Amino acid sequence: MPTSRPAVVVLSLAILFLTIRICARQLVAVHAGEQLLQIGDRPWRKIPRTGRRASPGPGRIRARPDHPVRPDSPVSRPDQPVRPDQPMRPDHPVSRPDPERRPTSADIELVRAEAKEFLELFHAENPQAGWMGPRIAAVMREIDLTGTYWHTPEELAFGARVAWRNNARCIGRLYWRSLQVRDLRTVSDAGGVAGHCFDHLRVAHNGGKIRPMISVFAPETPTRPAPRIWNEQLIRYAGYEQPDGRVLGDPRYRTFTSGLIRRGWRPPELPGSFDVLPLVVETVEEGPRMFQLPGHAVHEVPLEHPELAWFADLGMRWHAVPVISNNRLVIGGVSYPTAPFNGWYMGTEIGARNLGDSDRYALVPEVAERMGLDTSDEATLWRDRALVEINRAVLHSFHVNGVSITDHHTESRRFLIHLEREERAGRRCPADWTWIVPPMSGSQTPVFHRYYEAENLVPNFVADDDATRRALHGGPPAFP
């Protein structure tokens, strides 16, 4: 039977209306893709996806996208290299973003799968976020157009906190919900990154009441690499090779220090054991640049002993805020290579490892000698006795100076509380026994006497091999 004229008109209008809605959605998605391409990168390496599960958290800190330069800074300004007259010398010509690079279909499928898994986790643990269907559909369209997608501020904060919760090497995860997240994804230039890192140190110090904090800078995208920080932590001490083969300062960073000197860094006229190394930030446009840390960003604790008066004469000190700066944050298929984060120190990290290890400051023999211990026979346990006193000095000094720190016995008990909470929530809690058990009196802590699963859950923090090489050897650059 022939179709009536009014019916044809109604059908035509319906088709026209549907076409307009589809086009409008595509235009919005394309616009979002153009914004992403202003930040971006090349295809990135993935870590194995071997788990999931996560959780919510409190609010976030929104930081300023454009970091102002302080003209009255006592040292080199964040927008200047350490030697303005001689910028850091690259080993190779600096590469440039490649707008023609596009992710392969396999890359896109991997990002889609990881994004879907993360968004399901986010909505499962954040029911207030509403139905996940529209958000997943929008993200899939964005990935198809650009090869990546842009996390909402809430997704970013949640992902960063869950990355801490999933990190198998950290004993202090009981506090993962308290992590404060600074959203700096629009910052991708070296000077901006350095300036905001200095702000991070100041704000996280918080007058000694250390705040767990992360600063998340521009992500990788298929068309442009994200910035990189070379330093293992924002504050590290130089190690100077001496003519007799010994090292003045921290031997762990002697090669890194020599590399920065070759690239133009000028150490103090009278080098010391605790000279703060410059921060090295590398971008694909600028190559590696060095920035001297300003005084207001570096908070240090002079070490003294509650009973041994001579301990203060050793001239030992350590910085207050441990900001790990060369790990890659991975959230739902998006990679953030520059995401420095901190908690607060456990005393043994400083006393037993940084000051006590024979390949670091190696303080144990000197303390044992000053204590008058018999060092002629290992059976006298002189090493153990000296190590305990070094750790007592660290805990005492931080407490006297009003700086947050914890001891290994307390933190071990707290970790088991965290473990029990995660199990009650139906989540797995990965833990690497070799990292969780303290480096001193391990068998006296409750974390020693049990086994753990050491699987890699995501979101997480990843230590890439090339980032580790840069942190210890001062190169080669990420973008040759």
Coordinates of C-alpha atoms in Angstrom, one line a residue:
M1 CA 0.0 0.0 0.0
P2 CA 1.5 3.4 -0.9
T3 CA 2.9 5.5 2.0
S4 CA 0.9 8.7 2.7
R5 CA 2.6 12.1 2.2
P6 CA 2.4 13.2 5.9
A7 CA 4.1 10.0 6.9
V8 CA 7.0 10.6 4.5
V9 CA 7.5 14.1 5.8
V10 CA 7.6 12.9 9.5
L11 CA 10.1 10.2 8.6
S12 CA 12.4 12.6 6.7
L13 CA 12.4 15.1 9.6
A14 CA 13.3 12.3 12.1
I15 CA 16.2 11.2 9.9
L16 CA 17.4 14.8 9.6
F17 CA 17.2 15.3 13.4
L18 CA 19.2 12.1 14.1
T19 CA 21.9 13.1 11.6
I20 CA 22.4 16.6 13.2
R21 CA 22.8 15.0 16.7
I22 CA 25.5 12.5 15.4
C23 CA 27.4 15.3 13.7
A24 CA 27.3 17.5 16.8
R25 CA 28.7 14.7 18.9
Q26 CA 31.6 14.1 16.5
L27 CA 32.4 17.8 16.4
V28 CA 32.7 17.9 20.2
A29 CA 34.9 14.8 20.2
V30 CA 37.2 16.3 17.5
H31 CA 37.5 19.4 19.6
A32 CA 38.5 17.4 22.6
G33 CA 41.1 15.6 20.5
E34 CA 42.6 18.9 19.3
Q35 CA 43.1 19.9 22.9
L36 CA 44.8 16.7 23.7
L37 CA 47.2 17.0 20.7
Q38 CA 48.5 20.2 22.3
I39 CA 49.9 18.1 25.2
G40 CA 51.0 14.8 23.8
D41 CA 53.6 12.0 22.7
R42 CA 54.6 8.9 20.7
P43 CA 53.4 5.4 21.4
W44 CA 54.3 4.4 24.9
R45 CA 55.4 1.1 26.5
K46 CA 52.9 -0.7 28.6
I47 CA 53.2 -2.7 31.8
P48 CA 51.5 -6.0 32.1
R49 CA 47.8 -5.8 33.1
T50 CA 47.6 -8.4 35.8
G51 CA 44.9 -7.0 38.1
R52 CA 42.4 -4.3 39.1
R53 CA 40.4 -3.0 42.0
A54 CA 40.5 0.4 43.6
S55 CA 38.8 3.1 45.7
P56 CA 37.7 6.7 46.3
G57 CA 39.3 9.5 48.3
P58 CA 39.0 13.1 49.4
G59 CA 39.2 16.1 47.3
R60 CA 42.1 17.3 45.1
I61 CA 44.3 20.3 44.9
R62 CA 44.0 22.2 41.7
A63 CA 47.3 24.0 41.0
R64 CA 48.0 27.0 38.8
P65 CA 48.6 26.0 35.2
D66 CA 51.0 28.8 34.6
H67 CA 53.8 28.9 37.2
P68 CA 55.0 32.5 38.0
V69 CA 58.7 33.2 38.1
R70 CA 59.9 34.6 41.4
P71 CA 62.3 37.4 40.5
D72 CA 63.7 37.5 44.1
S73 CA 64.7 33.8 44.1
P74 CA 68.0 33.4 46.0
V75 CA 69.3 31.1 43.3
S76 CA 68.6 30.4 39.6
R77 CA 65.0 31.2 38.7
P78 CA 62.8 28.3 37.5
D79 CA 62.8 29.7 34.0
Q80 CA 66.6 29.7 33.8
P81 CA 69.1 26.9 33.6
V82 CA 71.8 26.8 36.2
R83 CA 74.2 28.5 33.9
P84 CA 72.3 31.1 31.8
D85 CA 75.4 31.8 29.8
Q86 CA 75.9 28.2 28.9
P87 CA 72.8 26.0 28.6
M88 CA 73.0 22.3 29.3
R89 CA 74.9 20.7 26.4
P90 CA 72.9 17.9 24.7
D91 CA 74.7 14.8 23.5
H92 CA 72.7 14.8 20.3
P93 CA 70.5 17.2 18.4
V94 CA 67.2 17.7 20.2
S95 CA 64.3 15.9 18.5
R96 CA 60.9 17.5 17.8
P97 CA 57.3 16.2 18.2
D98 CA 56.1 14.2 15.2
P99 CA 52.5 15.2 14.4
E100 CA 52.5 12.5 11.6
R101 CA 52.9 9.6 14.1
R102 CA 49.7 7.7 14.7
P103 CA 49.1 4.8 17.0
T104 CA 48.6 1.4 15.4
S105 CA 45.3 -0.5 15.7
A106 CA 46.9 -2.7 18.3
D107 CA 47.9 0.3 20.4
I108 CA 44.4 1.7 20.2
E109 CA 42.8 -1.6 21.2
L110 CA 45.2 -1.9 24.2
V111 CA 44.3 1.6 25.4
R112 CA 40.6 1.0 24.9
A113 CA 40.8 -2.2 27.0
E114 CA 42.8 -0.5 29.8
A115 CA 40.6 2.5 29.8
K116 CA 37.4 0.4 30.0
E117 CA 38.9 -1.6 32.9
F118 CA 39.8 1.6 34.8
L119 CA 36.5 3.3 34.2
E120 CA 34.6 0.3 35.5
L121 CA 36.8 0.3 38.6
F122 CA 36.3 4.1 39.0
H123 CA 32.5 3.9 38.8
A124 CA 32.3 0.7 41.0
E125 CA 34.1 2.5 43.8
N126 CA 32.5 5.9 43.1
P127 CA 28.8 5.3 42.8
Q128 CA 28.2 9.1 43.0
A129 CA 29.8 9.4 39.6
G130 CA 26.6 8.0 38.1
W131 CA 26.1 5.4 35.3
M132 CA 29.4 4.6 33.5
G133 CA 27.8 3.9 30.1
P134 CA 27.9 7.5 28.6
R135 CA 31.5 8.1 30.0
I136 CA 32.9 4.9 28.5
A137 CA 31.2 5.6 25.2
A138 CA 32.7 9.1 25.1
V139 CA 36.2 7.8 26.0
M140 CA 36.1 5.1 23.3
R141 CA 35.2 7.8 20.7
E142 CA 38.1 10.0 22.0
I143 CA 40.6 7.1 21.8
D144 CA 39.4 6.2 18.2
L145 CA 40.0 9.9 17.2
T146 CA 43.3 10.6 19.0
G147 CA 44.8 7.4 20.3
T148 CA 44.4 8.5 23.9
Y149 CA 41.9 10.3 26.2
W150 CA 41.8 12.9 28.9
H151 CA 41.0 11.9 32.5
T152 CA 38.5 14.0 34.4
P153 CA 40.0 15.6 37.5
E154 CA 38.1 13.1 39.6
E155 CA 39.4 10.1 37.6
L156 CA 43.0 11.5 37.9
A157 CA 42.8 11.9 41.7
F158 CA 41.2 8.4 42.1
G159 CA 43.8 6.8 39.8
A160 CA 46.8 8.4 41.6
R161 CA 45.5 7.3 45.0
V162 CA 44.9 3.8 43.8
A163 CA 48.4 3.7 42.2
W164 CA 49.8 4.3 45.7
R165 CA 47.4 1.6 47.1
N166 CA 48.6 -0.9 44.5
N167 CA 52.4 -0.2 44.9
A168 CA 53.8 -3.4 46.2
R169 CA 57.1 -1.8 47.5
C170 CA 55.5 0.7 49.8
I171 CA 54.9 -0.1 53.5
G172 CA 53.0 3.1 54.2
R173 CA 49.9 2.5 52.1
L174 CA 47.5 2.8 55.1
Y175 CA 47.3 6.5 54.2
W176 CA 46.6 6.2 50.5
R177 CA 43.2 8.0 50.7
S178 CA 44.9 11.1 52.1
L179 CA 47.1 11.6 49.0
Q180 CA 46.7 15.2 47.8
V181 CA 46.7 15.5 44.0
R182 CA 48.0 18.5 42.1
D183 CA 46.5 18.5 38.6
L184 CA 49.3 20.1 36.4
R185 CA 48.5 18.3 33.2
T186 CA 48.6 21.5 31.2
V187 CA 52.3 22.1 32.2
S188 CA 54.8 20.6 29.8
D189 CA 57.7 23.1 29.6
A190 CA 60.9 22.5 31.6
G191 CA 60.7 25.8 33.5
G192 CA 57.1 25.2 34.5
V193 CA 57.8 21.7 35.6
A194 CA 60.8 22.8 37.7
G195 CA 58.9 25.7 39.3
H196 CA 55.9 23.5 40.3
C197 CA 58.3 20.9 41.7
F198 CA 59.8 23.5 44.0
D199 CA 56.2 24.5 45.0
H200 CA 55.5 20.8 45.7
L201 CA 58.5 20.6 48.1
R202 CA 57.3 23.7 50.0
V203 CA 53.6 22.7 50.2
A204 CA 54.3 19.1 51.1
H205 CA 56.7 20.1 53.9
N206 CA 53.8 22.0 55.5
G207 CA 55.9 23.4 58.4
G208 CA 57.2 19.9 59.2
K209 CA 53.7 18.2 59.2
I210 CA 54.5 16.3 55.9
R211 CA 51.6 16.0 53.5
P212 CA 51.4 13.0 51.2
M213 CA 51.2 14.6 47.7
I214 CA 51.6 14.0 44.0
S215 CA 52.0 16.5 41.2
V216 CA 50.9 15.1 37.8
F217 CA 52.3 16.8 34.7
A218 CA 51.5 16.5 31.0
P219 CA 50.8 12.9 29.8
E220 CA 52.2 11.0 26.9
T221 CA 50.1 11.1 23.7
P222 CA 50.7 9.4 20.4
T223 CA 52.0 12.6 18.8
R224 CA 54.3 14.1 21.5
P225 CA 56.4 12.8 24.4
A226 CA 55.7 14.1 27.9
P227 CA 58.5 15.8 30.0
R228 CA 60.9 13.8 32.0
I229 CA 62.7 14.4 35.3
W230 CA 66.1 12.8 35.5
N231 CA 66.6 12.9 39.3
E232 CA 65.6 9.9 41.3
Q233 CA 64.2 12.2 44.0
L234 CA 63.7 16.0 43.8
I235 CA 66.3 16.4 46.5
R236 CA 69.5 14.3 46.1
Y237 CA 73.0 15.0 47.3
A238 CA 76.1 15.2 45.0
G239 CA 78.9 12.7 45.1
Y240 CA 82.3 14.0 44.1
E241 CA 85.1 11.6 42.9
Q242 CA 88.3 12.3 44.9
P243 CA 91.9 11.7 43.6
D244 CA 92.3 8.8 46.1
G245 CA 89.3 7.0 44.7
R246 CA 87.0 7.9 47.6
V247 CA 83.8 9.9 47.2
L248 CA 82.8 13.1 49.0
G249 CA 79.1 13.1 49.5
D250 CA 76.7 10.4 48.3
P251 CA 78.5 7.7 46.3
R252 CA 75.2 6.5 44.7
Y253 CA 75.2 9.7 42.6
R254 CA 78.9 10.1 41.8
T255 CA 78.3 9.2 38.1
F256 CA 75.2 11.4 37.9
T257 CA 77.2 14.3 39.5
S258 CA 80.1 13.9 37.1
G259 CA 77.7 13.8 34.2
L260 CA 76.0 17.1 35.3
I261 CA 79.4 18.8 35.7
R262 CA 80.3 17.8 32.2
R263 CA 77.0 19.3 31.0
G264 CA 77.7 22.6 32.7
W265 CA 76.8 22.5 36.3
R266 CA 79.1 24.4 38.7
P267 CA 79.4 22.8 42.2
P268 CA 80.0 25.1 45.1
E269 CA 83.5 26.6 45.5
L270 CA 84.0 24.4 48.5
P271 CA 82.2 21.1 47.8
G272 CA 80.6 19.4 50.8
S273 CA 79.0 16.1 51.7
F274 CA 75.4 17.5 51.4
D275 CA 75.4 19.6 48.2
V276 CA 71.9 19.5 46.7
L277 CA 72.1 18.5 43.0
P278 CA 70.2 20.6 40.4
L279 CA 66.9 19.3 39.1
V280 CA 67.2 18.1 35.5
V281 CA 64.0 18.4 33.4
E282 CA 64.0 17.2 29.8
T283 CA 61.4 18.0 27.1
V284 CA 61.3 17.0 23.5
E285 CA 61.6 20.7 22.4
E286 CA 64.2 22.0 24.9
G287 CA 66.3 18.9 25.6
P288 CA 67.6 18.5 29.2
R289 CA 67.8 21.6 31.3
M290 CA 69.2 22.1 34.9
F291 CA 67.5 24.1 37.7
Q292 CA 69.2 24.9 41.0
L293 CA 66.7 24.2 43.9
P294 CA 65.9 27.5 45.7
G295 CA 66.5 27.6 49.5
H296 CA 62.8 27.8 50.3
A297 CA 62.3 24.4 48.7
V298 CA 65.0 22.5 50.6
H299 CA 64.2 21.7 54.2
E300 CA 66.9 19.7 56.0
V301 CA 67.2 18.2 59.5
P302 CA 70.6 18.4 61.3
L303 CA 71.2 15.1 63.1
E304 CA 72.0 14.8 66.8
H305 CA 71.8 12.0 69.3
P306 CA 69.7 12.1 72.5
E307 CA 72.6 10.9 74.6
L308 CA 75.8 10.9 72.5
A309 CA 76.8 14.6 72.4
W310 CA 79.6 14.1 69.9
F311 CA 77.1 12.8 67.3
A312 CA 76.3 16.4 66.2
D313 CA 79.9 17.0 65.5
L314 CA 79.7 14.5 62.6
G315 CA 77.9 17.2 60.6
M316 CA 75.2 14.8 59.3
R317 CA 71.9 16.0 58.1
W318 CA 69.1 14.8 55.8
H319 CA 66.3 16.4 53.8
A320 CA 62.8 16.3 55.2
V321 CA 60.5 15.4 52.2
P322 CA 61.2 12.3 50.1
V323 CA 59.7 13.1 46.7
I324 CA 60.3 10.2 44.2
S325 CA 60.5 11.9 40.8
N326 CA 61.4 9.4 38.1
N327 CA 58.6 6.8 38.3
R328 CA 55.9 6.7 35.7
L329 CA 52.3 6.9 36.8
V330 CA 50.0 4.6 34.7
I331 CA 46.2 5.0 34.9
G332 CA 43.8 3.3 32.5
G333 CA 46.1 3.2 29.5
V334 CA 47.4 6.8 30.0
S335 CA 51.0 7.3 31.0
Y336 CA 52.3 10.2 33.1
P337 CA 56.1 9.9 33.1
T338 CA 56.5 13.0 35.3
A339 CA 54.4 12.6 38.5
P340 CA 56.6 13.3 41.5
F341 CA 55.0 12.0 44.8
N342 CA 55.9 11.7 48.4
G343 CA 54.8 10.4 51.8
W344 CA 57.1 10.8 54.8
Y345 CA 60.2 9.0 55.8
M346 CA 60.5 5.8 57.8
G347 CA 63.6 6.2 60.0
T348 CA 65.4 3.2 58.6
E349 CA 65.4 4.6 55.1
I350 CA 67.7 7.3 56.3
G351 CA 69.6 5.7 59.2
A352 CA 70.0 2.1 58.0
R353 CA 70.2 2.7 54.2
N354 CA 71.2 6.2 53.2
L355 CA 73.7 6.7 56.1
G356 CA 74.4 3.1 57.0
D357 CA 75.0 1.3 53.7
S358 CA 78.6 0.7 52.8
D359 CA 78.1 2.0 49.3
R360 CA 76.4 5.2 50.6
Y361 CA 77.6 7.4 53.5
A362 CA 79.0 4.3 55.3
L363 CA 78.7 5.9 58.7
V364 CA 78.7 2.7 60.8
P365 CA 82.5 2.3 61.3
E366 CA 83.0 5.9 62.4
V367 CA 80.1 5.8 64.9
A368 CA 81.4 2.4 66.2
E369 CA 84.9 3.9 66.7
R370 CA 83.5 7.0 68.5
M371 CA 81.4 4.7 70.7
G372 CA 84.6 2.8 71.7
L373 CA 83.3 -0.5 70.5
D374 CA 85.5 -3.5 69.8
T375 CA 85.6 -3.6 65.9
S376 CA 88.2 -6.4 65.8
D377 CA 85.7 -9.2 65.8
E378 CA 82.3 -9.3 64.0
A379 CA 81.0 -11.4 66.9
T380 CA 80.9 -8.3 69.1
L381 CA 78.0 -7.1 66.9
W382 CA 79.6 -3.7 66.7
R383 CA 77.9 -3.0 63.4
D384 CA 74.5 -3.7 64.8
R385 CA 75.0 -1.6 67.9
A386 CA 76.3 1.4 65.9
L387 CA 73.5 1.1 63.4
V388 CA 70.9 1.2 66.2
E389 CA 72.4 4.5 67.5
I390 CA 72.4 6.1 64.0
N391 CA 68.7 5.2 63.7
R392 CA 68.0 6.6 67.1
A393 CA 69.7 9.8 66.1
V394 CA 67.6 10.1 63.0
L395 CA 64.2 9.6 64.8
H396 CA 65.3 11.9 67.7
S397 CA 66.4 14.7 65.3
F398 CA 63.2 14.7 63.2
H399 CA 61.1 14.7 66.3
V400 CA 63.0 17.5 68.0
N401 CA 62.7 19.6 64.8
G402 CA 59.0 18.9 64.4
V403 CA 59.2 16.9 61.2
S404 CA 57.0 13.9 60.4
I405 CA 58.8 10.5 60.5
T406 CA 57.8 7.0 61.6
D407 CA 59.8 4.1 63.0
H408 CA 59.8 0.6 61.4
H409 CA 58.0 -1.2 64.2
T410 CA 55.0 1.2 64.2
E411 CA 54.8 1.3 60.4
S412 CA 54.9 -2.5 60.2
R413 CA 51.9 -2.8 62.5
R414 CA 50.1 -0.2 60.4
F415 CA 50.8 -2.0 57.2
L416 CA 49.0 -5.1 58.6
I417 CA 46.0 -2.9 59.5
H418 CA 46.0 -1.8 55.8
L419 CA 46.3 -5.4 54.6
E420 CA 43.3 -6.4 56.8
R421 CA 41.2 -3.5 55.5
E422 CA 41.9 -4.3 51.9
E423 CA 41.0 -8.0 52.5
R424 CA 37.7 -7.0 54.1
A425 CA 37.0 -4.7 51.1
G426 CA 37.5 -7.8 48.8
R427 CA 40.6 -6.3 47.2
R428 CA 44.0 -7.9 46.7
C429 CA 47.0 -6.2 48.4
P430 CA 50.2 -6.9 46.6
A431 CA 53.4 -6.6 48.6
D432 CA 57.1 -7.3 47.8
W433 CA 58.6 -8.9 50.9
T434 CA 62.1 -7.7 50.1
W435 CA 60.8 -4.1 50.3
I436 CA 58.1 -4.4 53.0
V437 CA 60.4 -5.9 55.6
P438 CA 62.5 -3.2 57.2
P439 CA 66.3 -3.2 56.7
M440 CA 66.9 -3.4 60.4
S441 CA 65.5 -5.8 63.0
G442 CA 63.3 -7.4 60.4
S443 CA 62.4 -10.5 62.4
Q444 CA 61.2 -8.2 65.2
T445 CA 58.5 -6.8 63.0
P446 CA 55.2 -8.5 62.3
V447 CA 55.6 -8.1 58.5
F448 CA 58.5 -10.5 58.5
H449 CA 56.5 -13.6 59.4
R450 CA 54.2 -14.0 56.5
Y451 CA 54.0 -14.3 52.7
Y452 CA 52.6 -11.8 50.3
E453 CA 51.4 -11.7 46.7
A454 CA 53.7 -9.5 44.6
E455 CA 51.5 -9.1 41.5
N456 CA 51.4 -5.9 39.4
L457 CA 48.0 -4.3 39.8
V458 CA 47.0 -1.1 37.9
P459 CA 46.9 1.8 38.3
N460 CA 50.5 1.8 39.6
F461 CA 53.9 3.5 39.6
V462 CA 56.5 2.0 37.3
A463 CA 60.3 2.3 37.4
D464 CA 61.4 2.2 33.7
D465 CA 65.0 1.0 33.0
D466 CA 65.9 4.1 30.9
A467 CA 64.6 6.4 33.7
T468 CA 66.7 4.5 36.3
R469 CA 69.8 4.8 34.0
R470 CA 69.3 8.6 33.7
A471 CA 68.9 8.9 37.5
L472 CA 72.2 7.1 38.2
H473 CA 74.3 8.0 35.2
G474 CA 73.1 11.4 34.0
G475 CA 72.0 10.2 30.6
P476 CA 71.6 9.4 27.8
P477 CA 68.7 11.8 27.1
A478 CA 65.2 10.4 26.6
F479 CA 64.9 12.3 23.3
P480 CA 68.1 11.9 21.3

